[in-house]
Short mmCIF file of C-alpha atoms and ligand atoms in Angstrom, two decimals:
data_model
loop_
_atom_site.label_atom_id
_atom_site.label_comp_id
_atom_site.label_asym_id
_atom_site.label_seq_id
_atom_site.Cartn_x
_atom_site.Cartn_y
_atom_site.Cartn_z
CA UNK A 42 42.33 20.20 -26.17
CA UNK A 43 42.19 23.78 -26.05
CA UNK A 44 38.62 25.30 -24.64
CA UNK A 45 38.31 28.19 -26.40
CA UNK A 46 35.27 29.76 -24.52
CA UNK A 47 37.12 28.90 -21.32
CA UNK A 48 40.07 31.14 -22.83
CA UNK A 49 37.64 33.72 -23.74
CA UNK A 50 35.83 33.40 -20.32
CA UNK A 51 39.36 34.37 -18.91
CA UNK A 52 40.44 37.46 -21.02
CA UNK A 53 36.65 38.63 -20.57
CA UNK A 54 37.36 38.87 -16.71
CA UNK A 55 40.82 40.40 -17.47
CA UNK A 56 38.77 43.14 -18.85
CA UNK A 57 36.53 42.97 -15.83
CA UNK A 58 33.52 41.57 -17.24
CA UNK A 59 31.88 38.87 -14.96
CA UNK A 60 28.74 38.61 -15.42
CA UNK A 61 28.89 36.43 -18.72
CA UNK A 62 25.93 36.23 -20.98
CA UNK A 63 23.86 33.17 -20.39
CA UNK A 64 24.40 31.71 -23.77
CA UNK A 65 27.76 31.81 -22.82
CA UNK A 66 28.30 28.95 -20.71
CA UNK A 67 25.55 26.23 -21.12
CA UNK A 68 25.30 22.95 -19.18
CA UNK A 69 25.66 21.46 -22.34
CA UNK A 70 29.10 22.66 -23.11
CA UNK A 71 30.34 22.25 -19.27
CA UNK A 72 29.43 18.64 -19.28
CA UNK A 73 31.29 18.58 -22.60
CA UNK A 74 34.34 19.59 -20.77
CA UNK A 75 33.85 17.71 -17.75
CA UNK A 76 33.40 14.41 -19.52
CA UNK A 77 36.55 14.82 -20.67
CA UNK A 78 38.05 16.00 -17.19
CA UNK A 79 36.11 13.30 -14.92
CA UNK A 80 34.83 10.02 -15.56
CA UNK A 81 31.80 10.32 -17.05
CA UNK A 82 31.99 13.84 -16.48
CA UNK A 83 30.69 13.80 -13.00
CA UNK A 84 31.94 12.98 -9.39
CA UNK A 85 29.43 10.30 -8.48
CA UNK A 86 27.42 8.63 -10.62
CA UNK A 87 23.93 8.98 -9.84
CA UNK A 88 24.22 12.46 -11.30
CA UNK A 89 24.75 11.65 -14.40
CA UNK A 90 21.36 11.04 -16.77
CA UNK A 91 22.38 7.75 -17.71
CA UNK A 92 19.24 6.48 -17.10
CA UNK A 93 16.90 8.71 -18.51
CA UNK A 94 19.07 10.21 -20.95
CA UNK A 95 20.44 13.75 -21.78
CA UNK A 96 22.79 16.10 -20.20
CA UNK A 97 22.74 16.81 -16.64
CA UNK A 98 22.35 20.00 -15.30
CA UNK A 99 25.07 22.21 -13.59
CA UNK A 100 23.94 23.86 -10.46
CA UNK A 101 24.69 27.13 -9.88
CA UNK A 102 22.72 27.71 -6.83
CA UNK A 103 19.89 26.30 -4.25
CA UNK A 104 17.90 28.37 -2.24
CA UNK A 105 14.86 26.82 -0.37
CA UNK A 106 13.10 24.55 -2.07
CA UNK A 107 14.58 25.22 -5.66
CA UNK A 108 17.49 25.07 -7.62
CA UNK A 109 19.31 27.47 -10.35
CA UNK A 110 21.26 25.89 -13.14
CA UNK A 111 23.79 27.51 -14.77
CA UNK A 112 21.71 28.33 -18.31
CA UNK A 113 19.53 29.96 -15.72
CA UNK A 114 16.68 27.82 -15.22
CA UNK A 115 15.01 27.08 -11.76
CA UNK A 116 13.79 24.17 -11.12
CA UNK A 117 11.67 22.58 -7.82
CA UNK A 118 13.96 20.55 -6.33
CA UNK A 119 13.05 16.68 -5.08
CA UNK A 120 16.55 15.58 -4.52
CA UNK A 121 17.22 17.97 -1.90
CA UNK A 122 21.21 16.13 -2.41
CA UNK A 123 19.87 13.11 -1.90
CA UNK A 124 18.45 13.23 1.32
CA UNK A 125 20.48 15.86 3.73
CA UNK A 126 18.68 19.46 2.72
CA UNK A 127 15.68 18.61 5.00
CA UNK A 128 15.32 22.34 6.00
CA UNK A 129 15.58 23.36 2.14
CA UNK A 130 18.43 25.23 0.50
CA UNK A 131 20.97 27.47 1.64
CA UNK A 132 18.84 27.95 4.65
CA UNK A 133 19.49 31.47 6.24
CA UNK A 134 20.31 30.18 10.06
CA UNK A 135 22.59 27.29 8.75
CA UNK A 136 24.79 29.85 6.39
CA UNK A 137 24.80 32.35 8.78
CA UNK A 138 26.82 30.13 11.11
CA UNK A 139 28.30 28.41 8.83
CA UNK A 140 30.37 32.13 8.10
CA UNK A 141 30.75 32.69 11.35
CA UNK A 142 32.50 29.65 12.32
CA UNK A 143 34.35 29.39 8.99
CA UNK A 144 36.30 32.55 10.16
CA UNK A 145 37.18 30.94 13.61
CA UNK A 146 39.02 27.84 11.15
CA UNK A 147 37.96 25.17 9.14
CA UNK A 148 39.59 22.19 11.07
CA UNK A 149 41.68 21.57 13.99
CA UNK A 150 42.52 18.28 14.29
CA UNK A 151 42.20 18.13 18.07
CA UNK A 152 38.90 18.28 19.84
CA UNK A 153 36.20 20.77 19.50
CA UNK A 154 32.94 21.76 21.44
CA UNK A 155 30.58 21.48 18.66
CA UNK A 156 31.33 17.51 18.21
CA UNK A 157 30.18 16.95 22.11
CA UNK A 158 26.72 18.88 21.66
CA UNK A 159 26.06 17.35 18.10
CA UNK A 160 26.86 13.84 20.13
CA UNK A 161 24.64 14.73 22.86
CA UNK A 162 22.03 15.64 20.29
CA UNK A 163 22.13 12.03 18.15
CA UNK A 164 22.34 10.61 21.43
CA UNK A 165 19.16 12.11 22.68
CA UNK A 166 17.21 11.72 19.19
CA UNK A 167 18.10 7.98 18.26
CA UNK A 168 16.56 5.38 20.83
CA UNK A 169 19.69 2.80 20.44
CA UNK A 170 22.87 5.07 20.10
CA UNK A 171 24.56 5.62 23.76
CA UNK A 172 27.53 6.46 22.04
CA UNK A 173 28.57 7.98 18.61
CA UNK A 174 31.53 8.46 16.54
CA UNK A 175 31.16 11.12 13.84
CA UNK A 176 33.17 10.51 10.26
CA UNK A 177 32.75 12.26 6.79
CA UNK A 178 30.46 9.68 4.97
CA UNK A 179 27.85 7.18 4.97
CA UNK A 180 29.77 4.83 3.20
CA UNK A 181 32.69 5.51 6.05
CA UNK A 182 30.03 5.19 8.47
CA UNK A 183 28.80 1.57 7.34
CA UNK A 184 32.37 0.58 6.68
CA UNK A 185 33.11 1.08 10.15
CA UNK A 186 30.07 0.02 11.43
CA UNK A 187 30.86 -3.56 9.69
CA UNK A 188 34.04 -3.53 10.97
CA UNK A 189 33.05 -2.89 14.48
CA UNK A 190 30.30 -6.14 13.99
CA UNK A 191 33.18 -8.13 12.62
CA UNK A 192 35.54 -7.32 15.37
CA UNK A 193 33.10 -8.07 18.15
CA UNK A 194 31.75 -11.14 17.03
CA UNK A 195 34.98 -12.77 15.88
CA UNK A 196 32.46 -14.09 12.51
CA UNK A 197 33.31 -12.56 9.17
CA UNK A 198 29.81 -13.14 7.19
CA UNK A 199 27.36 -9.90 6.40
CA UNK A 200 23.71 -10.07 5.21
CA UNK A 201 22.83 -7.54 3.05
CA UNK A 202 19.44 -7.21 1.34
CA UNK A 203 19.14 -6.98 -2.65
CA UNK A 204 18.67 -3.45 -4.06
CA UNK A 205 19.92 -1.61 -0.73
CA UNK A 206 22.61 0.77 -0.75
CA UNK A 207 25.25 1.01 1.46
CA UNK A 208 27.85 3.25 0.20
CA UNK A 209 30.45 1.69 -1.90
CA UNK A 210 32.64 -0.50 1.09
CA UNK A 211 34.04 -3.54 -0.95
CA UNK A 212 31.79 -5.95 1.35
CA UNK A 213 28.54 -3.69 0.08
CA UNK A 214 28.80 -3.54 -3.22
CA UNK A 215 27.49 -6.69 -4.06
CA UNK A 216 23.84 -8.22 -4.77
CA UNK A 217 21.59 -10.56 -5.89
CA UNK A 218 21.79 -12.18 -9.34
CA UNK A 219 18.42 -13.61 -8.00
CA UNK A 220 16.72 -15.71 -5.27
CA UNK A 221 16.93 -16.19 -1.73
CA UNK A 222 19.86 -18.47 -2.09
CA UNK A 223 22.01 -17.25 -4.45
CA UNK A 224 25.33 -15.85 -3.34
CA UNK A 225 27.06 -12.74 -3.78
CA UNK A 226 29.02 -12.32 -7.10
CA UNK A 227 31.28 -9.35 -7.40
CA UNK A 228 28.85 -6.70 -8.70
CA UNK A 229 32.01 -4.31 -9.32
CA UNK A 230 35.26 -5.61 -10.62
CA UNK A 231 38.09 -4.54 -8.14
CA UNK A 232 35.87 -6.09 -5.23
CA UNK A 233 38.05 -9.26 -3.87
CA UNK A 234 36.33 -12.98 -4.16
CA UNK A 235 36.74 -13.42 -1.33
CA UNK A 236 35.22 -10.02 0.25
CA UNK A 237 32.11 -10.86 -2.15
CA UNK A 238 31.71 -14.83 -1.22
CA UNK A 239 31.48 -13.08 2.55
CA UNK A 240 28.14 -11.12 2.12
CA UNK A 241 25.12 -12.96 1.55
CA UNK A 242 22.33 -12.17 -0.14
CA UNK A 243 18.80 -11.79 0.78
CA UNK A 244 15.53 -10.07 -0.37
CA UNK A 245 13.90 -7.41 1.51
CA UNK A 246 10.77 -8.10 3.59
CA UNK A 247 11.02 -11.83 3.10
CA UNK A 248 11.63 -12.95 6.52
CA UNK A 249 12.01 -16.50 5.75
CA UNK A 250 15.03 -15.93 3.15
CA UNK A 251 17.07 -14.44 6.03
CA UNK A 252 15.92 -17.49 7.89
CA UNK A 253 17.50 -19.78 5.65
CA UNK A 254 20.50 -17.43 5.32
CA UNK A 255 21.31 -17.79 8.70
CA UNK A 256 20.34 -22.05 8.70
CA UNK A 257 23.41 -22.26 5.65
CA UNK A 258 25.97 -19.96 7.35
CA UNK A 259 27.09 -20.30 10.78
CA UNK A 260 29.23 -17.79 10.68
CA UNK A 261 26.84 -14.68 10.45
CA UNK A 262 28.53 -10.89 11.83
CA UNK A 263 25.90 -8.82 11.03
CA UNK A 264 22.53 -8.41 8.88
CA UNK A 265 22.71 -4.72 7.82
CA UNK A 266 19.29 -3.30 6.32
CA UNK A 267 17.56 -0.36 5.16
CA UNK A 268 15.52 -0.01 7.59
CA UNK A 269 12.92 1.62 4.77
CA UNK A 270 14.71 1.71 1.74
CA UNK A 271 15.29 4.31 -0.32
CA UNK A 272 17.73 3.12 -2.43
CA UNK A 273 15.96 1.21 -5.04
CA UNK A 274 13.13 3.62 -5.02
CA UNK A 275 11.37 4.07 -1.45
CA UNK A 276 9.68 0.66 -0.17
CA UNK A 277 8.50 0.26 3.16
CA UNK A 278 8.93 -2.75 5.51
CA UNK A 279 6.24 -4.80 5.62
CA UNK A 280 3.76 -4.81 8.99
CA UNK A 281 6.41 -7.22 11.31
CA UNK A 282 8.85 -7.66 9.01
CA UNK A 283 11.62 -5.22 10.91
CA UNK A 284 10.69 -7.21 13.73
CA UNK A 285 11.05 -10.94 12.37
CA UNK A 286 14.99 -9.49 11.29
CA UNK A 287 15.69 -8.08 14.74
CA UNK A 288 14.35 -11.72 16.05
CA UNK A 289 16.42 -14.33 13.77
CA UNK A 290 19.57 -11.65 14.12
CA UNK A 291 19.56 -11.97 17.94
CA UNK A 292 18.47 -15.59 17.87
CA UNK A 293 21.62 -16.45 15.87
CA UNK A 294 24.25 -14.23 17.58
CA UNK A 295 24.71 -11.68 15.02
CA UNK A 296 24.61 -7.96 15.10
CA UNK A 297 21.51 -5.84 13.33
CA UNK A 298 22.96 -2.66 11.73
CA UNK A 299 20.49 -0.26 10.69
CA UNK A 300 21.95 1.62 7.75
CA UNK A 301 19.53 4.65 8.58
CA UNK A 302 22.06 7.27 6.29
CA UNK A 303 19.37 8.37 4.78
CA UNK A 304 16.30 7.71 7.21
CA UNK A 305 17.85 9.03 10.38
CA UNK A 306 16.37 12.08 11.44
CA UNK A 307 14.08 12.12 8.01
CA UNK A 308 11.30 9.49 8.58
CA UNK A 309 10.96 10.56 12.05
CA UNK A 310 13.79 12.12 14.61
CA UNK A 311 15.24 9.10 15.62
CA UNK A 312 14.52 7.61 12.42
CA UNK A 313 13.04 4.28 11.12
CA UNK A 314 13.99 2.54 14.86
CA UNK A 315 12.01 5.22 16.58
CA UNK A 316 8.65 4.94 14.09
CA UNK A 317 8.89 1.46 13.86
CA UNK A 318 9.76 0.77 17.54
CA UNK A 319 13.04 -1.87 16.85
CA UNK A 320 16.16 -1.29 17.82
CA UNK A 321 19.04 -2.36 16.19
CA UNK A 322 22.70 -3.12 17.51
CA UNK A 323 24.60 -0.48 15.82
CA UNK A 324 23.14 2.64 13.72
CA UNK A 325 25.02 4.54 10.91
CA UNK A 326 24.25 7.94 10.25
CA UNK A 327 24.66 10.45 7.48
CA UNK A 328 23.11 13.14 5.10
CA UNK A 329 20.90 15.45 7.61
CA UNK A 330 23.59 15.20 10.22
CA UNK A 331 25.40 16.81 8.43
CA UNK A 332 22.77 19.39 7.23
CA UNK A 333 24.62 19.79 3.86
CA UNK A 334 28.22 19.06 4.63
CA UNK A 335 29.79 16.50 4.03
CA UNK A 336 29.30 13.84 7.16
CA UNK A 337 28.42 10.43 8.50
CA UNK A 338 28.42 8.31 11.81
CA UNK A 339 28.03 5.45 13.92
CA UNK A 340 26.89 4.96 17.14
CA UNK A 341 25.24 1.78 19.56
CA UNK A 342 25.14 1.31 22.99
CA UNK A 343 28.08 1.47 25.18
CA UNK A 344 29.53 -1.70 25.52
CA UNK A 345 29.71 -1.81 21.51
CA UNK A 346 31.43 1.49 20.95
CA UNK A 347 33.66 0.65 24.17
CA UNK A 348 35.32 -1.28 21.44
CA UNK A 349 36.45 1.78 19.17
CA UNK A 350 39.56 3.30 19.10
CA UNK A 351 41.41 4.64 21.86
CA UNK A 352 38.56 3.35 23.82
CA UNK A 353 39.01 -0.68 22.69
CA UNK A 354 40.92 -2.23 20.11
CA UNK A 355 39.10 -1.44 16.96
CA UNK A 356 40.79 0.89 14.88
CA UNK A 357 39.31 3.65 12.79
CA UNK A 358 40.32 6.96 12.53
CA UNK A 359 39.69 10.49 10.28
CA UNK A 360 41.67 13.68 9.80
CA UNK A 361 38.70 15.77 9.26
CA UNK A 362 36.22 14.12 11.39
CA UNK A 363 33.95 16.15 13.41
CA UNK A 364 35.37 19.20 11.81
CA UNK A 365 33.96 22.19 12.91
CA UNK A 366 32.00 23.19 9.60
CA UNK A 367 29.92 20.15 8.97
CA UNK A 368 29.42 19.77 12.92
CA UNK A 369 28.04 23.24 12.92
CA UNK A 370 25.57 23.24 9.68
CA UNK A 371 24.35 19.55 11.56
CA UNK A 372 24.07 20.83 14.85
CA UNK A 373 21.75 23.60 13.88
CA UNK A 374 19.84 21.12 11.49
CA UNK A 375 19.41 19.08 14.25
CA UNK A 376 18.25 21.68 16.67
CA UNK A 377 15.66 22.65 14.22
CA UNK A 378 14.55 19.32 14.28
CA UNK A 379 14.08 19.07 17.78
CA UNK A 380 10.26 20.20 17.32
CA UNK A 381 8.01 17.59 16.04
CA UNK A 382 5.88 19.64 14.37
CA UNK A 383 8.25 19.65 11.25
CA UNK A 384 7.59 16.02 11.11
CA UNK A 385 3.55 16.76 10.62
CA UNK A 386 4.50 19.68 8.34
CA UNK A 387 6.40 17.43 6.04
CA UNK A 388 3.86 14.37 6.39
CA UNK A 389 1.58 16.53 4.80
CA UNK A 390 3.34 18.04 2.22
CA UNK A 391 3.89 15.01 1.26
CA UNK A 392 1.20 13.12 1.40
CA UNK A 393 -0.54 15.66 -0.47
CA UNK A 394 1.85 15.33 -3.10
CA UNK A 395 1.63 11.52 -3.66
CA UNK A 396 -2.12 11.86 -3.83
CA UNK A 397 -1.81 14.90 -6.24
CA UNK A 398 0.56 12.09 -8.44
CA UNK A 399 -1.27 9.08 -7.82
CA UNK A 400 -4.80 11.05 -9.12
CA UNK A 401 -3.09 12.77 -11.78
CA UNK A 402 -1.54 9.16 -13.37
CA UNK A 403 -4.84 8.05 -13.08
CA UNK A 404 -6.30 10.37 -14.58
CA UNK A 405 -4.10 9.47 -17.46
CA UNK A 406 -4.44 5.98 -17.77
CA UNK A 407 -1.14 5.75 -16.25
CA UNK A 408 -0.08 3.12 -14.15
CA UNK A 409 1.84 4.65 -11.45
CA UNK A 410 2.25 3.10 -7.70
CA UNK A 411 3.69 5.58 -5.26
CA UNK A 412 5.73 4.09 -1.52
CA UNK A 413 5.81 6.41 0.67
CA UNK A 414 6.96 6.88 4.36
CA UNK A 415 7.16 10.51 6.07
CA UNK A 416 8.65 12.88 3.37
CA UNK A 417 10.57 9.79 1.30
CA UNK A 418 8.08 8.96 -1.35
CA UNK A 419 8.36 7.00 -4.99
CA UNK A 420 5.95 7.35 -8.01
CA UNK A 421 7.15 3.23 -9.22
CA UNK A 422 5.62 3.50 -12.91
CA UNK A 423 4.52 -0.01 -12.10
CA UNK A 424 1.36 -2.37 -11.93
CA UNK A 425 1.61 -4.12 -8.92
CA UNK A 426 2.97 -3.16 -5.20
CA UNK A 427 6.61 -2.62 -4.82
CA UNK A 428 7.89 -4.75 -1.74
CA UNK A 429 11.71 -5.52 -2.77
CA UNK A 430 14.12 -5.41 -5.88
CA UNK A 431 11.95 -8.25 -7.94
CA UNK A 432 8.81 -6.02 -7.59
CA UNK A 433 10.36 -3.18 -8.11
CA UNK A 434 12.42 -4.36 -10.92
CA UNK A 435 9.62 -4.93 -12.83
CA UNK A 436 8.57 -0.76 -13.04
CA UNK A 437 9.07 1.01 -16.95
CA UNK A 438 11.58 3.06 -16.81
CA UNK A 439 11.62 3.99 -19.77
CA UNK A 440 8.05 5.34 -19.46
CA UNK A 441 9.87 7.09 -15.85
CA UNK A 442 12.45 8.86 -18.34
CA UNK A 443 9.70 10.17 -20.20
CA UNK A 444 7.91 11.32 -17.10
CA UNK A 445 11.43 12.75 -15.87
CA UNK A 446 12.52 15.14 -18.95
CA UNK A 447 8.38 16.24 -18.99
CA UNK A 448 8.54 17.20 -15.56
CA UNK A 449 12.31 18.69 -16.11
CA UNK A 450 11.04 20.95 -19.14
CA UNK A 451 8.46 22.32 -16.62
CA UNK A 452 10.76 23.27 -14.21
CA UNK A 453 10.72 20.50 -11.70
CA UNK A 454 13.63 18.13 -10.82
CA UNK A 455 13.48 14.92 -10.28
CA UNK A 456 15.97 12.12 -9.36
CA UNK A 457 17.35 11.01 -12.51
CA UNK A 458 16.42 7.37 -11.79
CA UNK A 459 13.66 5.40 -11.24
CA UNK A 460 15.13 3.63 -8.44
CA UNK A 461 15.90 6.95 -6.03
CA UNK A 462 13.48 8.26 -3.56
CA UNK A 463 12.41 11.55 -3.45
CA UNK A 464 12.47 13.84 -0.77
CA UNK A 465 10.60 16.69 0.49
CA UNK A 466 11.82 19.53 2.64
CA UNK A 467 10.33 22.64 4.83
CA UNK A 468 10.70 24.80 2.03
CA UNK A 469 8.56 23.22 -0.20
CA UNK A 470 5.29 24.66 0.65
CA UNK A 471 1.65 24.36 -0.54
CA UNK A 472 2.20 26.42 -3.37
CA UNK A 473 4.87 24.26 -4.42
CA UNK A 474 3.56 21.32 -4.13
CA UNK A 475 0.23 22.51 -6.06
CA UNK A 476 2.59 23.53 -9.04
CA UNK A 477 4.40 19.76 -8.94
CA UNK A 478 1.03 18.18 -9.61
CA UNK A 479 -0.01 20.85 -12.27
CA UNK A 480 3.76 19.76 -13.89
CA UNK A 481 2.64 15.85 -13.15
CA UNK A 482 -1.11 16.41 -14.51
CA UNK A 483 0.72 17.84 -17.62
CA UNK A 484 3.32 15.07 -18.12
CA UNK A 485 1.22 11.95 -17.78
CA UNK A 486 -1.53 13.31 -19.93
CA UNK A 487 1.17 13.67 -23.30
CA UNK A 488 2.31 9.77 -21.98
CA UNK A 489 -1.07 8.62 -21.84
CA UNK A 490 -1.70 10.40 -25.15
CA UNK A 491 1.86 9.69 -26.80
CA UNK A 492 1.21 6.12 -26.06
CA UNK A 493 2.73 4.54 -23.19
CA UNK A 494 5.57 2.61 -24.50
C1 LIG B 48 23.60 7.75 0.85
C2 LIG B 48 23.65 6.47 1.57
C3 LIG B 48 24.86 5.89 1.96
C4 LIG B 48 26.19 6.44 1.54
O1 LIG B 48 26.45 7.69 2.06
P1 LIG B 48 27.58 8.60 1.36
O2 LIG B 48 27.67 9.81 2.23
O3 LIG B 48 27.11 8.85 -0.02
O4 LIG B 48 28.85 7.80 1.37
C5 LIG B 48 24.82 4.76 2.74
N1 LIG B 48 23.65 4.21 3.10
C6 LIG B 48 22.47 4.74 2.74
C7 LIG B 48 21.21 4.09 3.20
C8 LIG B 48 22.42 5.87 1.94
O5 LIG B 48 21.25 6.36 1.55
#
C-alpha cells in the first residue's frame, strides 16, 4: 500500500516545508500505518488502548511533567514510561549530559568509568546488593537473576506470584488459572511445557499458599516477588507478609529475588527492601537506573555474584551493557536522588493526589479504592480492598475506560489499563496535581450521572 500523505509529506520537505500543518499528520492516521507496519501497530503492548479502547496517542515530545502528541495536544503525564522518568521529562541536567557524552561515542564495548560510579552508587543505595551487573532490561535483568538462583542452588523450580510482572523470560510468563494450588499453564503459546510446569504459582500476600508451595515441591530455586506490586495495579504487602516470604524462602533453601524493576529507587532509594526492612538474596533493577534509557540489573551480595561470568561459571553476557549513554542519564538520576527530600516531595504530591481522587469519586457516588505506596498509586474502580489478583480482578474496568478517555479529553494521561500503577514525578507540582483532581472531579461526576455501568 501506497501512503499517499507520507509521499506528500516527502515532496513537501523537497520544497523545504517542515513544519507540516497539524491536520496533516494525526495519531489517527499514524497508528493506521503502523498497524500495518508492527503488530498491533505498536512495539510493546501495553501501549496500545486495547483495554479501554481507541487509538493511542503518538508522542512527539515530554518535557517535565507533560507530554505533546503529535495532533498537538498536551497532556499531564502519569506514566512517566512506566516508571523510569522520576525526575520528569527531558530533564535539563540529564540531556545536557546526555549530548555531551553522546559526542565522546555511543558504545565501546570495553570498559568505561561511568559503569564503576553508577555501581558504586546502586551499591551504596540498595541495602542487599554488594555487587551489580548492569544489562539493558528488566526482563534481562530477572532472566539472569533466575538463572543465577538456578545455577547456585542446583534446583530448577521458581515461585512466582499471580498478577506480577516480570518481563517476558519464558519461566515468567506464566500464572494462575486460580488457587493456591494450581500449577502454571503456559499463559503464552511458544513458552515450553516444560519451562511452564517449572514455575509455580502462588497468590500475593497469602503467606500460607507459599507455605504449601514449598511442602509439594522440594525442589524450590527461587521465590521471585514484587516486592509492592505494580503490575496488576499498585497493591501493597500486607503488615508481615514480606517477612513471612523471606522466612519460608530461607527455611527451605531457596533464593528470594526481589524483582524491584520498578520499585528500586522509586518507593524509597533503596527501594521496597530498604522501606520495608527485608532483604532479599538477589535484587533486579531497571527503569530509574536507567533515568530514561534503556537499562536493567542485578546485583546480591558477593558470594552470589562471585558466580557470574568471568568471575564464576555462570554465563551471561551483553554487547551494549553499561553503555555509556544509559549509564550517564542513570548516574545523574541517581545522584539526584541521593537527597531524601525528593522522597517527602513526592510522598506528598502524591498523597495529595489520591485524596483529591478518593474525595472526588466519592463525591460521585463512585466506588473507587486507591493503593498507594510513595509516588506508585492506583484508583482500583472497586468495592472492596485490593490485596492480590482475585481482589483486584474483581475492579470495572469498563467503568476505568470510561474514567480513562474522560480524563484523556481533559488533557491528562493515564495508563491505558486498569491494572498499571501510576507514577508521579518531581515535575508534577501542586499546580498540577490541583488540575488532575479538577479533571477527576469532572470525570466521575458524568459516570455517576451517565450511570455507572
Ligand atoms: C517493567 C518491569 C519489568 C520488565 O522490564 P523491561 O525493561 O520492560 O524489560 C520487570 N519487572 C518489573 C517489576 C517491572 O515493572
Amino acid at each position: 500500500m501506497i501512503w499517499q500523505p507520507l509521499l506528500l509529506t516527502a515532496r513537501l520537505k523537497e520544497l523545504g516545508v517542515d513544519d507540516l500543518p497539524l491536520f496533516y499528520m494525526n495519531s489517527e492516521d499514524l497508528f493506521a500505518r503502523a498497524v500495518e507496519l508492527m503488530p498491533g501497530g505498536v512495539n510493546s503492548p501495553v501501549r496500545a488502548f486495547r483495554a479501554v479502547g481507541g487509538t493511542p496517542r503518538f508522542i512527539k515530545s515530554a518535557n517535565g511533567a507533560k507530554i505533546t502528541d503529535i495532533d498537538g495536544r498536551t497532556y499531564i503525564d502519569y506514566v512517566g514510561s512506566w516508571g523510569p522518568m522520576i525526575l520528569g521529562h527531558a530533564d535539563a541536567e540529564v540531556v545536557t549530559a546526555l549530548a555531551q557524552a553522546a559526542t565522546r561515542g555511543t558504545s565501546f564495548g570495553a570498559p568505561n568509568e561511568l559503569e564503576v560510579e553508577i555501581a558504586e552508587e546502586i551499591i551504596d543505595a540498595v541495602p542487599s546488593v554488594e555487587m551489580v551487573r548492569m544489562v539493558n532490561s528488566g526482563t534481562e535483568a530477572t532472566m539472569s537473576a533466575i538463572r543465577l538462583a538456578r545455577g547456585v542452588t542446583g534446583r530448577n523450580k521458581l515461585v512466582k506470584f499471580e498478577g506480577c510482572y516480570h518481563g517476558h523470560g519464558d519461566s515468567l510468563l506464566v500464572k494462575a488459572g486460580s488457587g493456591v494450588a494450581t500449577l502454571g499453564l503456559p499463559d503464552s503459546p511458544g513458552v515450553p511445557s516444560s519451562l511452564a510446569e517449572s514455575t509455580i504459582i502462588a497468590p500475593f500476600n497469602d503467606p500460607d499458599a507459599l507455605e504449601q508451595a514449598f511442602n509439594q515441591h522440594g525442589d524450590i530455586a527461587a521465590v521471585i516477588i514484587e516486592p509492592v506490586v505494580g503490575n496488576m495495579g499498585c497493591v501493597p504487602p500486607q503488615k508481615g507478609y514480606l517477612n513471612a516470604v523471606r522466612e519460608l524462602t530461607s527455611r527451605n533453601g531457596a533464593l528470594l529475588i526481589f524483582d524491584e524493576v520498578m520499585t528500586g529507587f522509586r518507593v524509597a532509594r533503596g527501594g521496597a527492601q530498604e522501606l520495608y526492612g527485608v532483604l532479599p538474596d538477589i535484587t533486579t533493577l531497571g527503569k530509574i537506573i536507567g533515568g530514561g534509557l534503556p537499562v536493567g540489573a542485578y546485583g546480591a551480595n558477593r558470594d552470589l555474584m562471585g558466580h557470574i561470568a568471568p568471575a564464576g561459571p555462570i554465563y551471561q553476557a551483553g554487547t551494549l551493557s553499561g553503555n555509556p549513554l544509559s549509564m550517564t542519564a542513570g548516574l545523574i538520576t541517581l545522584k539526584r536522588l541521593r537527597d531524601q527530600s525528593v522522597y517527602k516531595r513526592l510522598e506528598h504530591a502524591t498523597a495529595k493526589l489520591c485524596h483529591g481522587l478518593s474525595a472526588a469519586a466519592a463525591e460521585a457516588g463512585i466506588n473507587t479504592v486507591t493503593n498507594r505506596v510513595g509516588s506508585m498509586w492506583t484508583s482500583f474502580f472497586n468495592r472492596e480492598p485490593v490485596t492480590g489478583w482475585t481482589t483486584a480482578n474483581k475492579s470495572d474496568c469498563r467503568l476505568f475506560g470510561r474514567f480513562f478517555h474522560a480524563m484523556l479529553d481533559q488533557g491528562v494521561y493515564l495508563a491505558p489499563s486498569q491494572f498499571e500503577a501510576g507514577f508521579v514525578s518531581l515535575a508534577h507540582d501542586d499546580e498540577i496535581i490541583d488540575r488532575t483532581v479538577t479533571a477527576a472531579r469532572k470525570a466521575f461526576k458524568n459516570l455517576g450521572e451517565t450511570g455507572k455501568g
